[in-house]
């Protein structure tokens, strides 16, 4: 069974705190913008900015770390213009994805602007040779998946206090955040995460939906009690 482990559940609950969730969204943006303003950018600062960008991309496009690490400027990032403005879409062909399901994630205008800022002012500091990868590695090529995942976890821990947030757990977090606002809409989460089977998605997230179900039931009972009181007053 494809079930969520208890450690992941506890970790996701930490993001129920608005301040913690806010730092997850805000800190990476600040890191990138500060790096872009720095005149004599060090490699260490550029690395942190690249990790910050990877973190933001996982929030909007919860792909597997192998795909994220290997994003190419000449294929995976596609420029588009729609009613929201000029932005990027992150796309992977079916043969590039673990379960052979193609993925297409439109990115926000804000994130797209940060990507352009990073490409123009930060990425050149990390380049070794000439290649099209968004996240350069130490050698000529892209950064190793395991290294990028560990760096993301370290950045999240440092700025939010939540430890252990590997890249893979962002997939769990994104589904969790969506279902909190749209209880029961497992089909959207299935499509977002690229699950082939809806049962996989439901099995994974149902335990976390228990609290939402309890709150909905408590609210219903409270409404019933209020109606009873009103009815009694009307009979007097």
Short mmCIF file of N, CA and C in Angstrom, two decimals, residues 109-205:
data_model
loop_
_atom_site.label_atom_id
_atom_site.label_comp_id
_atom_site.label_asym_id
_atom_site.label_seq_id
_atom_site.Cartn_x
_atom_site.Cartn_y
_atom_site.Cartn_z
N UNK A 109 3.75 34.12 -12.70
CA UNK A 109 4.50 35.25 -13.26
C UNK A 109 5.64 35.64 -12.30
N UNK A 110 5.35 35.65 -11.00
CA UNK A 110 6.37 36.02 -10.02
C UNK A 110 7.56 35.06 -10.06
N UNK A 111 7.29 33.76 -10.09
CA UNK A 111 8.37 32.78 -10.14
C UNK A 111 9.12 32.88 -11.46
N UNK A 112 8.40 33.11 -12.53
CA UNK A 112 9.04 33.24 -13.84
C UNK A 112 10.00 34.42 -13.87
N UNK A 113 9.63 35.51 -13.21
CA UNK A 113 10.51 36.68 -13.13
C UNK A 113 11.77 36.35 -12.33
N UNK A 114 11.62 35.56 -11.27
CA UNK A 114 12.79 35.15 -10.48
C UNK A 114 13.69 34.22 -11.28
N UNK A 115 13.10 33.36 -12.09
CA UNK A 115 13.89 32.47 -12.95
C UNK A 115 14.73 33.29 -13.92
N UNK A 116 14.12 34.31 -14.52
CA UNK A 116 14.86 35.16 -15.46
C UNK A 116 15.98 35.92 -14.75
N UNK A 117 15.71 36.38 -13.55
CA UNK A 117 16.71 37.08 -12.75
C UNK A 117 17.88 36.15 -12.44
N UNK A 118 17.55 34.94 -12.06
CA UNK A 118 18.56 33.93 -11.75
C UNK A 118 19.41 33.58 -12.98
N UNK A 119 18.76 33.37 -14.11
CA UNK A 119 19.48 33.01 -15.34
C UNK A 119 20.44 34.12 -15.77
N UNK A 120 19.99 35.34 -15.64
CA UNK A 120 20.78 36.48 -16.12
C UNK A 120 21.92 36.86 -15.18
N UNK A 121 21.66 36.81 -13.86
CA UNK A 121 22.62 37.39 -12.92
C UNK A 121 23.28 36.42 -11.95
N UNK A 122 22.72 35.22 -11.79
CA UNK A 122 23.24 34.31 -10.77
C UNK A 122 23.83 33.04 -11.38
N UNK A 123 23.12 32.44 -12.30
CA UNK A 123 23.58 31.19 -12.92
C UNK A 123 24.96 31.30 -13.54
N UNK A 124 25.33 32.41 -14.22
CA UNK A 124 26.68 32.49 -14.81
C UNK A 124 27.80 32.28 -13.80
N UNK A 125 27.55 32.62 -12.53
CA UNK A 125 28.58 32.45 -11.48
C UNK A 125 28.82 30.97 -11.19
N UNK A 126 27.90 30.12 -11.57
CA UNK A 126 27.98 28.70 -11.26
C UNK A 126 28.44 27.86 -12.45
N UNK A 127 28.52 28.46 -13.62
CA UNK A 127 28.78 27.70 -14.84
C UNK A 127 30.20 27.16 -14.92
N UNK A 128 30.30 25.92 -15.35
CA UNK A 128 31.57 25.28 -15.68
C UNK A 128 31.46 24.82 -17.12
N UNK A 129 32.02 25.56 -18.03
CA UNK A 129 31.86 25.22 -19.43
C UNK A 129 30.55 25.76 -19.97
N UNK A 130 30.07 25.16 -21.04
CA UNK A 130 28.84 25.60 -21.70
C UNK A 130 27.85 24.44 -21.74
N UNK A 131 26.69 24.64 -21.13
CA UNK A 131 25.64 23.62 -21.15
C UNK A 131 24.30 24.29 -20.87
N UNK A 132 23.19 23.61 -21.15
CA UNK A 132 21.87 24.25 -21.03
C UNK A 132 21.15 24.00 -19.71
N UNK A 133 21.83 23.45 -18.71
CA UNK A 133 21.13 23.07 -17.47
C UNK A 133 20.87 24.27 -16.57
N UNK A 134 19.68 24.31 -15.98
CA UNK A 134 19.29 25.40 -15.09
C UNK A 134 20.10 25.39 -13.80
N UNK A 135 20.40 24.18 -13.31
CA UNK A 135 21.14 24.04 -12.06
C UNK A 135 22.49 23.37 -12.33
N UNK A 136 23.53 24.18 -12.57
CA UNK A 136 24.85 23.62 -12.90
C UNK A 136 25.45 22.85 -11.73
N UNK A 137 26.21 21.81 -12.08
CA UNK A 137 26.93 21.04 -11.08
C UNK A 137 28.38 21.49 -11.02
N UNK A 138 29.18 20.78 -10.22
CA UNK A 138 30.60 21.13 -10.11
C UNK A 138 31.33 20.83 -11.41
N UNK A 139 30.95 19.74 -12.06
CA UNK A 139 31.53 19.43 -13.37
C UNK A 139 30.64 20.05 -14.44
N UNK A 140 30.99 19.84 -15.70
CA UNK A 140 30.16 20.38 -16.78
C UNK A 140 28.92 19.50 -16.92
N UNK A 141 27.82 19.98 -16.44
CA UNK A 141 26.58 19.21 -16.44
C UNK A 141 25.69 19.72 -15.33
N UNK A 142 24.60 18.99 -15.07
CA UNK A 142 23.67 19.45 -14.03
C UNK A 142 24.05 18.92 -12.65
N UNK A 143 23.51 19.55 -11.64
CA UNK A 143 23.78 19.16 -10.25
C UNK A 143 23.19 17.78 -9.97
N UNK A 144 23.87 17.01 -9.14
CA UNK A 144 23.38 15.69 -8.77
C UNK A 144 22.07 15.80 -7.98
N UNK A 145 21.15 14.90 -8.26
CA UNK A 145 19.82 14.94 -7.64
C UNK A 145 19.89 14.86 -6.12
N UNK A 146 20.69 13.93 -5.61
CA UNK A 146 20.78 13.73 -4.16
C UNK A 146 21.34 14.97 -3.47
N UNK A 147 22.34 15.60 -4.09
CA UNK A 147 22.93 16.82 -3.51
C UNK A 147 21.91 17.94 -3.47
N UNK A 148 21.17 18.14 -4.56
CA UNK A 148 20.17 19.20 -4.62
C UNK A 148 19.08 18.96 -3.58
N UNK A 149 18.64 17.73 -3.43
CA UNK A 149 17.61 17.41 -2.45
C UNK A 149 18.08 17.72 -1.04
N UNK A 150 19.32 17.35 -0.72
CA UNK A 150 19.87 17.63 0.61
C UNK A 150 20.02 19.12 0.85
N UNK A 151 20.41 19.86 -0.18
CA UNK A 151 20.55 21.31 -0.04
C UNK A 151 19.20 21.98 0.18
N UNK A 152 18.17 21.48 -0.49
CA UNK A 152 16.82 22.01 -0.30
C UNK A 152 16.36 21.76 1.14
N UNK A 153 16.58 20.55 1.64
CA UNK A 153 16.20 20.23 3.01
C UNK A 153 16.92 21.13 4.01
N UNK A 154 18.20 21.39 3.77
CA UNK A 154 18.97 22.25 4.66
C UNK A 154 18.45 23.69 4.64
N UNK A 155 18.10 24.19 3.46
CA UNK A 155 17.57 25.55 3.34
C UNK A 155 16.24 25.67 4.06
N UNK A 156 15.37 24.70 3.87
CA UNK A 156 14.05 24.74 4.53
C UNK A 156 14.20 24.68 6.04
N UNK A 157 15.09 23.82 6.52
CA UNK A 157 15.32 23.69 7.96
C UNK A 157 15.84 24.99 8.54
N UNK A 158 16.77 25.62 7.84
CA UNK A 158 17.39 26.86 8.34
C UNK A 158 16.39 28.00 8.44
N UNK A 159 15.46 28.07 7.51
CA UNK A 159 14.55 29.23 7.46
C UNK A 159 13.17 28.98 8.04
N UNK A 160 12.79 27.73 8.22
CA UNK A 160 11.46 27.44 8.79
C UNK A 160 11.52 26.66 10.09
N UNK A 161 12.66 26.01 10.35
CA UNK A 161 12.76 25.17 11.54
C UNK A 161 12.22 23.77 11.34
N UNK A 162 11.75 23.47 10.13
CA UNK A 162 11.23 22.14 9.82
C UNK A 162 12.36 21.33 9.17
N UNK A 163 12.79 20.28 9.84
CA UNK A 163 13.90 19.48 9.32
C UNK A 163 13.38 18.28 8.54
N UNK A 164 14.21 17.80 7.62
CA UNK A 164 13.86 16.59 6.88
C UNK A 164 13.01 16.81 5.64
N UNK A 165 12.84 18.10 5.21
CA UNK A 165 12.00 18.36 4.04
C UNK A 165 12.79 18.12 2.76
N UNK A 166 12.95 16.87 2.43
CA UNK A 166 13.61 16.52 1.18
C UNK A 166 12.74 16.94 0.00
N UNK A 167 13.33 16.91 -1.18
CA UNK A 167 12.57 17.30 -2.36
C UNK A 167 11.34 16.42 -2.54
N UNK A 168 11.46 15.13 -2.25
CA UNK A 168 10.32 14.22 -2.45
C UNK A 168 9.16 14.59 -1.53
N UNK A 169 9.46 15.08 -0.34
CA UNK A 169 8.39 15.43 0.60
C UNK A 169 7.64 16.68 0.17
N UNK A 170 8.22 17.46 -0.72
CA UNK A 170 7.47 18.60 -1.26
C UNK A 170 6.25 18.11 -2.04
N UNK A 171 6.36 16.94 -2.66
CA UNK A 171 5.21 16.38 -3.36
C UNK A 171 4.07 16.12 -2.37
N UNK A 172 4.43 15.61 -1.20
CA UNK A 172 3.43 15.37 -0.16
C UNK A 172 2.85 16.69 0.33
N UNK A 173 3.71 17.69 0.51
CA UNK A 173 3.27 18.98 1.04
C UNK A 173 2.31 19.68 0.09
N UNK A 174 2.64 19.69 -1.19
CA UNK A 174 1.80 20.39 -2.16
C UNK A 174 0.40 19.78 -2.20
N UNK A 175 0.32 18.46 -2.21
CA UNK A 175 -0.99 17.81 -2.18
C UNK A 175 -1.74 18.12 -0.91
N UNK A 176 -1.03 18.14 0.21
CA UNK A 176 -1.64 18.43 1.51
C UNK A 176 -2.21 19.85 1.54
N UNK A 177 -1.43 20.82 1.07
CA UNK A 177 -1.89 22.21 1.08
C UNK A 177 -3.12 22.39 0.18
N UNK A 178 -3.12 21.71 -0.95
CA UNK A 178 -4.27 21.83 -1.86
C UNK A 178 -5.53 21.22 -1.22
N UNK A 179 -5.39 20.04 -0.64
CA UNK A 179 -6.56 19.36 -0.07
C UNK A 179 -7.11 20.07 1.17
N UNK A 180 -6.28 20.84 1.85
CA UNK A 180 -6.78 21.62 2.99
C UNK A 180 -7.80 22.65 2.52
N UNK A 181 -7.58 23.19 1.33
CA UNK A 181 -8.49 24.20 0.78
C UNK A 181 -9.57 23.59 -0.11
N UNK A 182 -9.33 22.38 -0.59
CA UNK A 182 -10.29 21.70 -1.46
C UNK A 182 -10.45 20.25 -1.01
N UNK A 183 -11.07 20.05 0.16
CA UNK A 183 -11.21 18.70 0.70
C UNK A 183 -11.87 17.74 -0.28
N UNK A 184 -11.28 16.57 -0.44
CA UNK A 184 -11.88 15.53 -1.27
C UNK A 184 -11.55 15.61 -2.75
N UNK A 185 -10.89 16.66 -3.19
CA UNK A 185 -10.59 16.80 -4.62
C UNK A 185 -9.29 16.05 -4.94
N UNK A 186 -9.35 14.73 -4.83
CA UNK A 186 -8.16 13.90 -5.04
C UNK A 186 -7.76 13.84 -6.51
N UNK A 187 -8.71 14.01 -7.40
CA UNK A 187 -8.39 13.91 -8.82
C UNK A 187 -7.41 15.01 -9.25
N UNK A 188 -7.62 16.22 -8.74
CA UNK A 188 -6.68 17.29 -9.08
C UNK A 188 -5.28 16.98 -8.57
N UNK A 189 -5.21 16.46 -7.35
CA UNK A 189 -3.91 16.10 -6.78
C UNK A 189 -3.27 14.97 -7.57
N UNK A 190 -4.09 14.02 -8.00
CA UNK A 190 -3.57 12.92 -8.82
C UNK A 190 -2.90 13.45 -10.08
N UNK A 191 -3.59 14.37 -10.73
CA UNK A 191 -3.04 14.94 -11.96
C UNK A 191 -1.79 15.77 -11.67
N UNK A 192 -1.82 16.53 -10.59
CA UNK A 192 -0.70 17.39 -10.23
C UNK A 192 0.56 16.57 -9.96
N UNK A 193 0.41 15.47 -9.26
CA UNK A 193 1.56 14.65 -8.88
C UNK A 193 1.90 13.59 -9.93
N UNK A 194 1.04 13.44 -10.92
CA UNK A 194 1.30 12.48 -11.98
C UNK A 194 1.07 11.04 -11.59
N UNK A 195 0.18 10.81 -10.60
CA UNK A 195 -0.16 9.44 -10.24
C UNK A 195 -1.01 8.82 -11.34
N UNK A 196 -0.76 7.58 -11.68
CA UNK A 196 -1.58 6.91 -12.68
C UNK A 196 -2.92 6.50 -12.10
N UNK A 197 -2.92 6.12 -10.84
CA UNK A 197 -4.11 5.54 -10.22
C UNK A 197 -4.65 6.47 -9.14
N UNK A 198 -5.94 6.78 -9.19
CA UNK A 198 -6.55 7.65 -8.19
C UNK A 198 -6.50 7.01 -6.80
N UNK A 199 -6.57 5.68 -6.75
CA UNK A 199 -6.52 4.97 -5.47
C UNK A 199 -5.22 5.28 -4.74
N UNK A 200 -4.14 5.41 -5.48
CA UNK A 200 -2.84 5.75 -4.89
C UNK A 200 -2.93 7.08 -4.15
N UNK A 201 -3.53 8.06 -4.79
CA UNK A 201 -3.65 9.40 -4.20
C UNK A 201 -4.54 9.36 -2.96
N UNK A 202 -5.68 8.70 -3.07
CA UNK A 202 -6.62 8.65 -1.95
C UNK A 202 -6.01 7.93 -0.76
N UNK A 203 -5.38 6.79 -1.01
CA UNK A 203 -4.77 6.01 0.07
C UNK A 203 -3.73 6.84 0.81
N UNK A 204 -2.99 7.65 0.06
CA UNK A 204 -1.91 8.43 0.66
C UNK A 204 -2.43 9.57 1.53
N UNK A 205 -3.49 10.24 1.09
CA UNK A 205 -3.91 11.46 1.76
C UNK A 205 -5.11 11.32 2.69
#
